[in-house]
PDB file of C-alpha atoms and ligand atoms in Angstrom:
ATOM      1  CA  MET C   1      -0.039  -0.084  -0.106  1.00  0.00           C
ATOM      2  CA  LYS C   2       1.447   3.202  -0.996  1.00  0.00           C
ATOM      3  CA  PHE C   3       0.485   6.331   0.935  1.00  0.00           C
ATOM      4  CA  ILE C   4       0.796   9.657  -0.333  1.00  0.00           C
ATOM      5  CA  VAL C   5       0.282  12.942   2.165  1.00  0.00           C
ATOM      6  CA  THR C   6      -0.992  15.794   0.689  1.00  0.00           C
ATOM      7  CA  LYS C   7      -1.138  19.634   2.080  1.00  0.00           C
ATOM      8  CA  ASN C   8      -5.076  19.720   1.882  1.00  0.00           C
ATOM      9  CA  TYR C   9      -8.303  18.671   0.251  1.00  0.00           C
ATOM     10  CA  GLU C  10      -7.399  20.616  -2.592  1.00  0.00           C
ATOM     11  CA  GLU C  11      -3.980  18.888  -3.327  1.00  0.00           C
ATOM     12  CA  MET C  12      -5.444  15.665  -2.624  1.00  0.00           C
ATOM     13  CA  SER C  13      -8.299  15.669  -5.144  1.00  0.00           C
ATOM     14  CA  LYS C  14      -5.742  16.937  -7.951  1.00  0.00           C
ATOM     15  CA  ALA C  15      -3.599  14.076  -7.020  1.00  0.00           C
ATOM     16  CA  GLY C  16      -6.338  11.577  -7.240  1.00  0.00           C
ATOM     17  CA  ALA C  17      -7.730  13.261 -10.596  1.00  0.00           C
ATOM     18  CA  ASP C  18      -4.153  12.721 -12.040  1.00  0.00           C
ATOM     19  CA  ILE C  19      -4.278   9.240 -11.452  1.00  0.00           C
ATOM     20  CA  ILE C  20      -7.535   8.696 -12.970  1.00  0.00           C
ATOM     21  CA  ILE C  21      -6.363  11.073 -16.137  1.00  0.00           C
ATOM     22  CA  GLU C  22      -3.379   8.768 -16.404  1.00  0.00           C
ATOM     23  CA  GLN C  23      -5.441   5.573 -16.357  1.00  0.00           C
ATOM     24  CA  ILE C  24      -8.002   7.202 -18.802  1.00  0.00           C
ATOM     25  CA  LYS C  25      -4.957   8.380 -21.232  1.00  0.00           C
ATOM     26  CA  SER C  26      -3.351   4.754 -21.114  1.00  0.00           C
ATOM     27  CA  LYS C  27      -6.387   3.015 -21.801  1.00  0.00           C
ATOM     28  CA  SER C  28      -9.414   4.783 -23.312  1.00  0.00           C
ATOM     29  CA  SER C  29     -11.788   1.888 -22.905  1.00  0.00           C
ATOM     30  CA  SER C  30     -11.069   1.695 -18.869  1.00  0.00           C
ATOM     31  CA  VAL C  31     -13.298   0.064 -16.530  1.00  0.00           C
ATOM     32  CA  LEU C  32     -13.500   2.542 -13.444  1.00  0.00           C
ATOM     33  CA  GLY C  33     -15.036   1.988 -10.338  1.00  0.00           C
ATOM     34  CA  LEU C  34     -16.657   4.722  -8.799  1.00  0.00           C
ATOM     35  CA  ALA C  35     -17.327   6.324  -5.305  1.00  0.00           C
ATOM     36  CA  THR C  36     -19.723   9.046  -4.337  1.00  0.00           C
ATOM     37  CA  GLY C  37     -19.611  10.863  -0.939  1.00  0.00           C
ATOM     38  CA  GLY C  38     -18.191  14.282   0.260  1.00  0.00           C
ATOM     39  CA  THR C  39     -14.293  13.096  -0.490  1.00  0.00           C
ATOM     40  CA  PRO C  40     -14.500  12.819  -4.360  1.00  0.00           C
ATOM     41  CA  VAL C  41     -16.322  15.639  -5.351  1.00  0.00           C
ATOM     42  CA  GLY C  42     -13.096  18.046  -5.912  1.00  0.00           C
ATOM     43  CA  MET C  43     -11.595  15.129  -7.739  1.00  0.00           C
ATOM     44  CA  TYR C  44     -14.547  14.905 -10.044  1.00  0.00           C
ATOM     45  CA  LYS C  45     -14.381  18.753 -10.879  1.00  0.00           C
ATOM     46  CA  HIS C  46     -10.567  18.031 -12.050  1.00  0.00           C
ATOM     47  CA  LEU C  47     -11.892  15.396 -14.241  1.00  0.00           C
ATOM     48  CA  VAL C  48     -14.553  17.570 -15.487  1.00  0.00           C
ATOM     49  CA  GLU C  49     -11.962  19.947 -16.447  1.00  0.00           C
ATOM     50  CA  ALA C  50      -9.537  17.723 -17.937  1.00  0.00           C
ATOM     51  CA  TYR C  51     -12.578  16.707 -20.167  1.00  0.00           C
ATOM     52  CA  ASN C  52     -12.998  20.596 -21.173  1.00  0.00           C
ATOM     53  CA  LYS C  53      -9.091  20.520 -22.110  1.00  0.00           C
ATOM     54  CA  GLY C  54      -9.698  17.360 -24.116  1.00  0.00           C
ATOM     55  CA  LEU C  55      -9.798  14.224 -22.595  1.00  0.00           C
ATOM     56  CA  ASP C  56     -12.053  11.538 -23.969  1.00  0.00           C
ATOM     57  CA  PHE C  57     -14.514   9.709 -21.712  1.00  0.00           C
ATOM     58  CA  SER C  58     -16.624   8.165 -24.707  1.00  0.00           C
ATOM     59  CA  LYS C  59     -15.222   4.847 -24.467  1.00  0.00           C
ATOM     60  CA  ILE C  60     -14.942   4.714 -20.600  1.00  0.00           C
ATOM     61  CA  VAL C  61     -17.179   2.166 -18.474  1.00  0.00           C
ATOM     62  CA  THR C  62     -18.283   2.843 -15.034  1.00  0.00           C
ATOM     63  CA  PHE C  63     -19.485   0.965 -12.360  1.00  0.00           C
ATOM     64  CA  ASN C  64     -20.439   2.587  -8.999  1.00  0.00           C
ATOM     65  CA  LEU C  65     -19.561   1.181  -5.406  1.00  0.00           C
ATOM     66  CA  ASP C  66     -23.370   1.694  -4.265  1.00  0.00           C
ATOM     67  CA  GLU C  67     -26.688   2.977  -3.975  1.00  0.00           C
ATOM     68  CA  TYR C  68     -29.142   3.696  -1.011  1.00  0.00           C
ATOM     69  CA  VAL C  69     -32.178   1.024  -1.087  1.00  0.00           C
ATOM     70  CA  GLY C  70     -35.340   2.973  -1.349  1.00  0.00           C
ATOM     71  CA  LEU C  71     -34.242   6.159  -3.548  1.00  0.00           C
ATOM     72  CA  LYS C  72     -35.115   6.857  -7.091  1.00  0.00           C
ATOM     73  CA  PRO C  73     -32.498   8.084  -9.165  1.00  0.00           C
ATOM     74  CA  ASP C  74     -34.291  11.386  -9.669  1.00  0.00           C
ATOM     75  CA  ASN C  75     -33.932  11.690  -5.681  1.00  0.00           C
ATOM     76  CA  PRO C  76     -31.124  14.470  -5.159  1.00  0.00           C
ATOM     77  CA  GLN C  77     -30.112  12.291  -2.335  1.00  0.00           C
ATOM     78  CA  SER C  78     -29.618   9.117  -4.636  1.00  0.00           C
ATOM     79  CA  TYR C  79     -25.696   8.518  -5.833  1.00  0.00           C
ATOM     80  CA  ARG C  80     -27.369   8.153  -9.209  1.00  0.00           C
ATOM     81  CA  TYR C  81     -28.263  11.861  -9.035  1.00  0.00           C
ATOM     82  CA  TYR C  82     -25.012  12.695  -7.387  1.00  0.00           C
ATOM     83  CA  MET C  83     -22.895  11.124 -10.206  1.00  0.00           C
ATOM     84  CA  ASP C  84     -24.803  12.734 -12.865  1.00  0.00           C
ATOM     85  CA  LYS C  85     -24.466  15.835 -11.017  1.00  0.00           C
ATOM     86  CA  ASN C  86     -20.871  15.770 -10.461  1.00  0.00           C
ATOM     87  CA  LEU C  87     -19.704  13.979 -13.267  1.00  0.00           C
ATOM     88  CA  PHE C  88     -21.835  12.314 -16.164  1.00  0.00           C
ATOM     89  CA  ASN C  89     -23.619  15.041 -17.101  1.00  0.00           C
ATOM     90  CA  ASN C  90     -20.172  17.015 -17.603  1.00  0.00           C
ATOM     91  CA  VAL C  91     -18.139  14.875 -19.805  1.00  0.00           C
ATOM     92  CA  ASN C  92     -18.765  12.846 -23.002  1.00  0.00           C
ATOM     93  CA  ILE C  93     -19.155   9.535 -21.485  1.00  0.00           C
ATOM     94  CA  ASN C  94     -21.748   7.217 -22.959  1.00  0.00           C
ATOM     95  CA  LYS C  95     -24.887   6.792 -20.848  1.00  0.00           C
ATOM     96  CA  ASP C  96     -25.069   2.885 -21.807  1.00  0.00           C
ATOM     97  CA  ASN C  97     -21.845   2.646 -20.074  1.00  0.00           C
ATOM     98  CA  ILE C  98     -22.696   3.742 -16.669  1.00  0.00           C
ATOM     99  CA  HIS C  99     -23.688   1.034 -14.014  1.00  0.00           C
ATOM    100  CA  ILE C 100     -24.977   2.085 -10.562  1.00  0.00           C
ATOM    101  CA  PRO C 101     -26.861  -0.402  -8.664  1.00  0.00           C
ATOM    102  CA  SER C 102     -30.778   0.283  -8.505  1.00  0.00           C
ATOM    103  CA  GLY C 103     -32.022   1.034  -4.829  1.00  0.00           C
ATOM    104  CA  ILE C 104     -35.463   0.606  -6.093  1.00  0.00           C
ATOM    105  CA  SER C 105     -35.101  -2.897  -8.201  1.00  0.00           C
ATOM    106  CA  GLY C 106     -38.258  -5.454  -7.322  1.00  0.00           C
ATOM    107  CA  ASN C 107     -35.974  -8.327  -7.718  1.00  0.00           C
ATOM    108  CA  ILE C 108     -32.842  -6.900  -5.582  1.00  0.00           C
ATOM    109  CA  ASP C 109     -30.914 -10.259  -4.899  1.00  0.00           C
ATOM    110  CA  LYS C 110     -31.506 -10.901  -9.119  1.00  0.00           C
ATOM    111  CA  GLU C 111     -30.078  -7.269  -9.406  1.00  0.00           C
ATOM    112  CA  CYS C 112     -26.862  -7.724  -6.997  1.00  0.00           C
ATOM    113  CA  GLU C 113     -26.231 -11.020  -9.164  1.00  0.00           C
ATOM    114  CA  GLU C 114     -26.283  -9.297 -12.564  1.00  0.00           C
ATOM    115  CA  TYR C 115     -24.166  -6.680 -11.257  1.00  0.00           C
ATOM    116  CA  ASP C 116     -21.394  -8.643 -10.227  1.00  0.00           C
ATOM    117  CA  GLU C 117     -22.057 -10.325 -13.912  1.00  0.00           C
ATOM    118  CA  SER C 118     -21.358  -7.159 -15.753  1.00  0.00           C
ATOM    119  CA  ILE C 119     -18.448  -6.129 -14.116  1.00  0.00           C
ATOM    120  CA  SER C 120     -16.968  -9.736 -15.060  1.00  0.00           C
ATOM    121  CA  LYS C 121     -18.340  -9.305 -18.448  1.00  0.00           C
ATOM    122  CA  MET C 122     -16.448  -5.898 -18.761  1.00  0.00           C
ATOM    123  CA  GLY C 123     -13.200  -7.886 -17.832  1.00  0.00           C
ATOM    124  CA  GLY C 124     -13.209  -6.610 -14.120  1.00  0.00           C
ATOM    125  CA  ILE C 125     -12.423  -2.987 -12.726  1.00  0.00           C
ATOM    126  CA  ASP C 126      -9.232  -1.260 -14.194  1.00  0.00           C
ATOM    127  CA  LEU C 127      -9.258   1.321 -11.351  1.00  0.00           C
ATOM    128  CA  GLN C 128     -11.420   1.177  -8.102  1.00  0.00           C
ATOM    129  CA  VAL C 129     -12.100   4.800  -6.527  1.00  0.00           C
ATOM    130  CA  LEU C 130     -12.830   4.415  -2.829  1.00  0.00           C
ATOM    131  CA  GLY C 131     -13.762   6.710   0.211  1.00  0.00           C
ATOM    132  CA  ILE C 132     -13.239   5.559   3.812  1.00  0.00           C
ATOM    133  CA  GLY C 133     -15.866   5.726   6.468  1.00  0.00           C
ATOM    134  CA  ARG C 134     -14.821   6.823   9.592  1.00  0.00           C
ATOM    135  CA  ASN C 135     -15.522   3.356  11.108  1.00  0.00           C
ATOM    136  CA  GLY C 136     -13.179   1.958   7.753  1.00  0.00           C
ATOM    137  CA  HIS C 137     -15.837   0.909   5.745  1.00  0.00           C
ATOM    138  CA  ILE C 138     -15.531   0.902   1.848  1.00  0.00           C
ATOM    139  CA  GLY C 139     -18.653   0.846  -0.244  1.00  0.00           C
ATOM    140  CA  PHE C 140     -20.781  -0.126   2.619  1.00  0.00           C
ATOM    141  CA  ASN C 141     -19.275  -2.905   3.799  1.00  0.00           C
ATOM    142  CA  GLU C 142     -19.359  -2.393   7.076  1.00  0.00           C
ATOM    143  CA  PRO C 143     -17.431  -3.495  10.324  1.00  0.00           C
ATOM    144  CA  GLY C 144     -18.799  -6.940  11.563  1.00  0.00           C
ATOM    145  CA  ASP C 145     -17.849 -10.750  12.209  1.00  0.00           C
ATOM    146  CA  THR C 146     -17.866 -11.381   8.398  1.00  0.00           C
ATOM    147  CA  LEU C 147     -17.385  -9.220   5.204  1.00  0.00           C
ATOM    148  CA  LYS C 148     -19.452 -10.067   1.903  1.00  0.00           C
ATOM    149  CA  VAL C 149     -17.788 -10.949  -1.421  1.00  0.00           C
ATOM    150  CA  LYS C 150     -20.438 -10.174  -3.651  1.00  0.00           C
ATOM    151  CA  THR C 151     -22.476  -7.290  -4.126  1.00  0.00           C
ATOM    152  CA  HIS C 152     -25.310  -7.297  -1.563  1.00  0.00           C
ATOM    153  CA  VAL C 153     -27.759  -5.574   0.468  1.00  0.00           C
ATOM    154  CA  ALA C 154     -26.081  -4.049   3.716  1.00  0.00           C
ATOM    155  CA  LYS C 155     -27.698  -2.612   6.474  1.00  0.00           C
ATOM    156  CA  LEU C 156     -25.922   0.703   7.370  1.00  0.00           C
ATOM    157  CA  SER C 157     -24.398   1.182  10.965  1.00  0.00           C
ATOM    158  CA  GLN C 158     -25.614   4.122  13.166  1.00  0.00           C
ATOM    159  CA  ASN C 159     -22.377   5.598  12.597  1.00  0.00           C
ATOM    160  CA  THR C 160     -22.553   5.515   8.994  1.00  0.00           C
ATOM    161  CA  ILE C 161     -26.296   6.950   9.447  1.00  0.00           C
ATOM    162  CA  LYS C 162     -24.848   9.745  11.383  1.00  0.00           C
ATOM    163  CA  ALA C 163     -22.119  10.680   9.416  1.00  0.00           C
ATOM    164  CA  ASN C 164     -24.381  10.858   6.058  1.00  0.00           C
ATOM    165  CA  SER C 165     -27.107  12.556   7.688  1.00  0.00           C
ATOM    166  CA  ARG C 166     -24.946  15.678   6.935  1.00  0.00           C
ATOM    167  CA  PHE C 167     -26.593  15.162   3.305  1.00  0.00           C
ATOM    168  CA  PHE C 168     -30.139  15.022   4.408  1.00  0.00           C
ATOM    169  CA  ASN C 169     -32.346  17.354   6.382  1.00  0.00           C
ATOM    170  CA  LYS C 170     -32.705  15.064   8.997  1.00  0.00           C
ATOM    171  CA  ILE C 171     -31.210  11.869  10.208  1.00  0.00           C
ATOM    172  CA  GLU C 172     -34.660  10.108   9.768  1.00  0.00           C
ATOM    173  CA  ASP C 173     -34.434  10.725   6.330  1.00  0.00           C
ATOM    174  CA  VAL C 174     -31.145   8.680   5.726  1.00  0.00           C
ATOM    175  CA  PRO C 175     -31.890   5.403   4.141  1.00  0.00           C
ATOM    176  CA  THR C 176     -30.982   2.419   6.681  1.00  0.00           C
ATOM    177  CA  SER C 177     -29.658   0.081   3.792  1.00  0.00           C
ATOM    178  CA  ALA C 178     -27.728   0.240   0.545  1.00  0.00           C
ATOM    179  CA  VAL C 179     -26.863  -2.025  -2.249  1.00  0.00           C
ATOM    180  CA  THR C 180     -23.137  -2.350  -2.279  1.00  0.00           C
ATOM    181  CA  MET C 181     -20.494  -3.890  -4.157  1.00  0.00           C
ATOM    182  CA  GLY C 182     -18.730  -6.455  -1.808  1.00  0.00           C
ATOM    183  CA  LEU C 183     -15.263  -7.199  -1.226  1.00  0.00           C
ATOM    184  CA  GLY C 184     -14.610  -9.504  -4.068  1.00  0.00           C
ATOM    185  CA  SER C 185     -15.185  -6.962  -6.606  1.00  0.00           C
ATOM    186  CA  ILE C 186     -13.206  -4.325  -5.160  1.00  0.00           C
ATOM    187  CA  MET C 187     -10.243  -6.650  -4.246  1.00  0.00           C
ATOM    188  CA  LYS C 188     -10.357  -7.832  -7.840  1.00  0.00           C
ATOM    189  CA  SER C 189      -9.693  -4.289  -9.121  1.00  0.00           C
ATOM    190  CA  LYS C 190      -6.498  -4.146 -11.052  1.00  0.00           C
ATOM    191  CA  LYS C 191      -5.506  -0.974  -9.281  1.00  0.00           C
ATOM    192  CA  ILE C 192      -7.267   0.918  -6.155  1.00  0.00           C
ATOM    193  CA  LEU C 193      -7.059   4.474  -5.234  1.00  0.00           C
ATOM    194  CA  LEU C 194      -8.667   5.578  -1.790  1.00  0.00           C
ATOM    195  CA  LEU C 195      -8.838   9.229  -0.911  1.00  0.00           C
ATOM    196  CA  ALA C 196      -9.285  10.485   2.600  1.00  0.00           C
ATOM    197  CA  SER C 197      -9.719  13.953   3.907  1.00  0.00           C
ATOM    198  CA  GLY C 198      -9.845  15.381   7.325  1.00  0.00           C
ATOM    199  CA  SER C 199      -9.351  14.422  10.990  1.00  0.00           C
ATOM    200  CA  SER C 200     -12.474  12.467  11.297  1.00  0.00           C
ATOM    201  CA  LYS C 201     -10.830   9.686   9.057  1.00  0.00           C
ATOM    202  CA  ALA C 202      -7.211   9.610  11.084  1.00  0.00           C
ATOM    203  CA  GLN C 203      -8.153   6.867  13.368  1.00  0.00           C
ATOM    204  CA  ALA C 204      -9.336   4.603  10.452  1.00  0.00           C
ATOM    205  CA  ILE C 205      -6.215   5.755   8.343  1.00  0.00           C
ATOM    206  CA  ALA C 206      -4.078   4.755  11.135  1.00  0.00           C
ATOM    207  CA  LYS C 207      -5.647   1.306  11.276  1.00  0.00           C
ATOM    208  CA  ILE C 208      -5.019   0.307   7.860  1.00  0.00           C
ATOM    209  CA  ALA C 209      -1.490   1.029   7.774  1.00  0.00           C
ATOM    210  CA  GLU C 210      -0.888  -1.378  10.663  1.00  0.00           C
ATOM    211  CA  PRO C 211      -0.012  -4.701   9.301  1.00  0.00           C
ATOM    212  CA  ILE C 212      -3.409  -6.360  10.795  1.00  0.00           C
ATOM    213  CA  ILE C 213      -6.501  -7.549   9.113  1.00  0.00           C
ATOM    214  CA  ASP C 214      -9.070  -6.273  11.080  1.00  0.00           C
ATOM    215  CA  LEU C 215     -12.683  -7.137  10.304  1.00  0.00           C
ATOM    216  CA  LYS C 216     -13.869  -4.463  12.238  1.00  0.00           C
ATOM    217  CA  VAL C 217     -12.019  -2.083   9.888  1.00  0.00           C
ATOM    218  CA  PRO C 218     -13.133  -3.388   6.699  1.00  0.00           C
ATOM    219  CA  ALA C 219     -10.484  -1.293   4.441  1.00  0.00           C
ATOM    220  CA  SER C 220      -7.394  -3.123   6.437  1.00  0.00           C
ATOM    221  CA  LEU C 221      -8.141  -5.938   3.760  1.00  0.00           C
ATOM    222  CA  LEU C 222      -6.869  -3.842   1.228  1.00  0.00           C
ATOM    223  CA  GLN C 223      -3.179  -4.715   2.629  1.00  0.00           C
ATOM    224  CA  LEU C 224      -3.920  -7.673   1.008  1.00  0.00           C
ATOM    225  CA  HIS C 225      -4.153  -5.945  -2.556  1.00  0.00           C
ATOM    226  CA  PRO C 226      -0.892  -5.903  -4.489  1.00  0.00           C
ATOM    227  CA  ASN C 227      -1.536  -2.408  -6.156  1.00  0.00           C
ATOM    228  CA  VAL C 228      -3.277   0.428  -3.704  1.00  0.00           C
ATOM    229  CA  VAL C 229      -2.574   3.913  -3.784  1.00  0.00           C
ATOM    230  CA  VAL C 230      -4.027   6.000  -0.617  1.00  0.00           C
ATOM    231  CA  ILE C 231      -3.966   9.892  -0.992  1.00  0.00           C
ATOM    232  CA  LEU C 232      -4.760  11.587   1.957  1.00  0.00           C
ATOM    233  CA  ASP C 233      -4.499  15.306   3.603  1.00  0.00           C
ATOM    234  CA  GLU C 234      -2.834  16.285   6.301  1.00  0.00           C
ATOM    235  CA  GLY C 235      -5.571  15.765   8.655  1.00  0.00           C
ATOM    236  CA  ALA C 236      -6.358  12.517   7.542  1.00  0.00           C
ATOM    237  CA  ALA C 237      -2.518  11.488   7.704  1.00  0.00           C
ATOM    238  CA  SER C 238      -2.500  12.994  11.392  1.00  0.00           C
ATOM    239  CA  MET C 239      -2.214   9.996  13.213  1.00  0.00           C
ATOM    240  CA  LEU C 240      -0.359   7.779  10.569  1.00  0.00           C
ATOM    241  CA  ASN C 241       2.859   6.199  11.696  1.00  0.00           C
ATOM    242  CA  LEU C 242       4.538   4.948   8.799  1.00  0.00           C
ATOM    243  CA  LYS C 243       7.503   2.823   9.690  1.00  0.00           C
TER     244      LYS C 243
HETATM  245  C1  LIG Q 301     -19.701   6.141  -1.263  1.00  0.00           C
HETATM  246  C2  LIG Q 301     -18.930   5.263  -0.544  1.00  0.00           C
HETATM  247  C3  LIG Q 301     -18.745   5.252   0.647  1.00  0.00           C
HETATM  248  C4  LIG Q 301     -17.876   6.835   1.319  1.00  0.00           C
HETATM  249  C5  LIG Q 301     -17.477   6.586   2.659  1.00  0.00           C
HETATM  250  C6  LIG Q 301     -16.843   8.188   2.813  1.00  0.00           C
HETATM  251  O1  LIG Q 301     -20.032   5.542  -2.564  1.00  0.00           O
HETATM  252  O2  LIG Q 301     -18.910   3.883  -0.833  1.00  0.00           O
HETATM  253  O3  LIG Q 301     -17.959   4.214   1.460  1.00  0.00           O
HETATM  254  O4  LIG Q 301     -17.092   6.598   0.556  1.00  0.00           O
HETATM  255  O5  LIG Q 301     -19.050   6.644   3.414  1.00  0.00           O
HETATM  256  O6  LIG Q 301     -17.840   9.016   2.631  1.00  0.00           O
HETATM  257  P1  LIG Q 301     -17.599  10.696   2.365  1.00  0.00           P
HETATM  258  O7  LIG Q 301     -16.699  10.776   1.426  1.00  0.00           O
HETATM  259  O8  LIG Q 301     -18.916  11.498   2.561  1.00  0.00           O
HETATM  260  O9  LIG Q 301     -16.871  10.849   3.724  1.00  0.00           O
END
C-alpha cells in the first residue's frame, strides 16, 4: 500500500484526479469503479476540467460502488443523481456505459447477481476509487464478524447513518440500507485509489496502515491487494505512523 500525504483537500483531489487521467490516457476503454460522498467531489471537478481540455470519456465504462435502497435515481440524495451532477452530465461518457446499482429494483437479489456478472463481463475493474468511512468501511461494507464477497444489500451502521445525515434534512431521512459491491469486486480491481480527507478519518487511516487484517476495519483488507494508492490530506494523515 502506497501512502501519499498532500497538504490539503484541493491537493488530494488533484493528485487523485491525475491518477484517473493517466489511467484514461493509457487505456481509453478503461473500466472505472467510482465512489460518491463528500471526499471525491473535488476530484470529479478536476476530471470535468480535464474533459474540457480534451480528455475523452466516450469509451469509458463505469461501475459505482453503491446506491441507497429506496431512493429513485431522480432523488437528489441518490448516488445516481450525485454522479450525474458531479461527473456524468459534464463529460462525454456514453450513458449506456454507466452502471449504478438500482435502489428500487423489484428483485434486488437478482439485481445484485447481475451487477457482479456485468463487472466480470467487462473484464473486471481497471481502477477502483474508494472513500473510507470513519469506521473503516469501504463501499457500504460495514465492520462486522464477517465480510461479504459479492454485491449485496447492507444494513448501514448507526455510525454511517449519523455521518451521512449531513447530506439530508434530518437523520430520519437517511436510508438504513444500501446495495453495495462486496469486497470481491473491489479486491479483484487491478488498481485501487483510496482518498481520505480530514481528521475524522485519521483513526481509520492509522488502522489500515497497521499490518493487521481487522474485520472491524474492513479497509484493512486492502493490505492484501498488490496495487493500492492511498492519497490523504494532512488531517487524514495526522495519526499515521509509517515505519
Ligand atoms: C460512497 C461509499 C462510501 C464513502 C464513505 C466516505 O460511494 O462507498 O464508502 O466513500 O462513506 O464518505 P465521505 O466521502 O462522504 O466521507
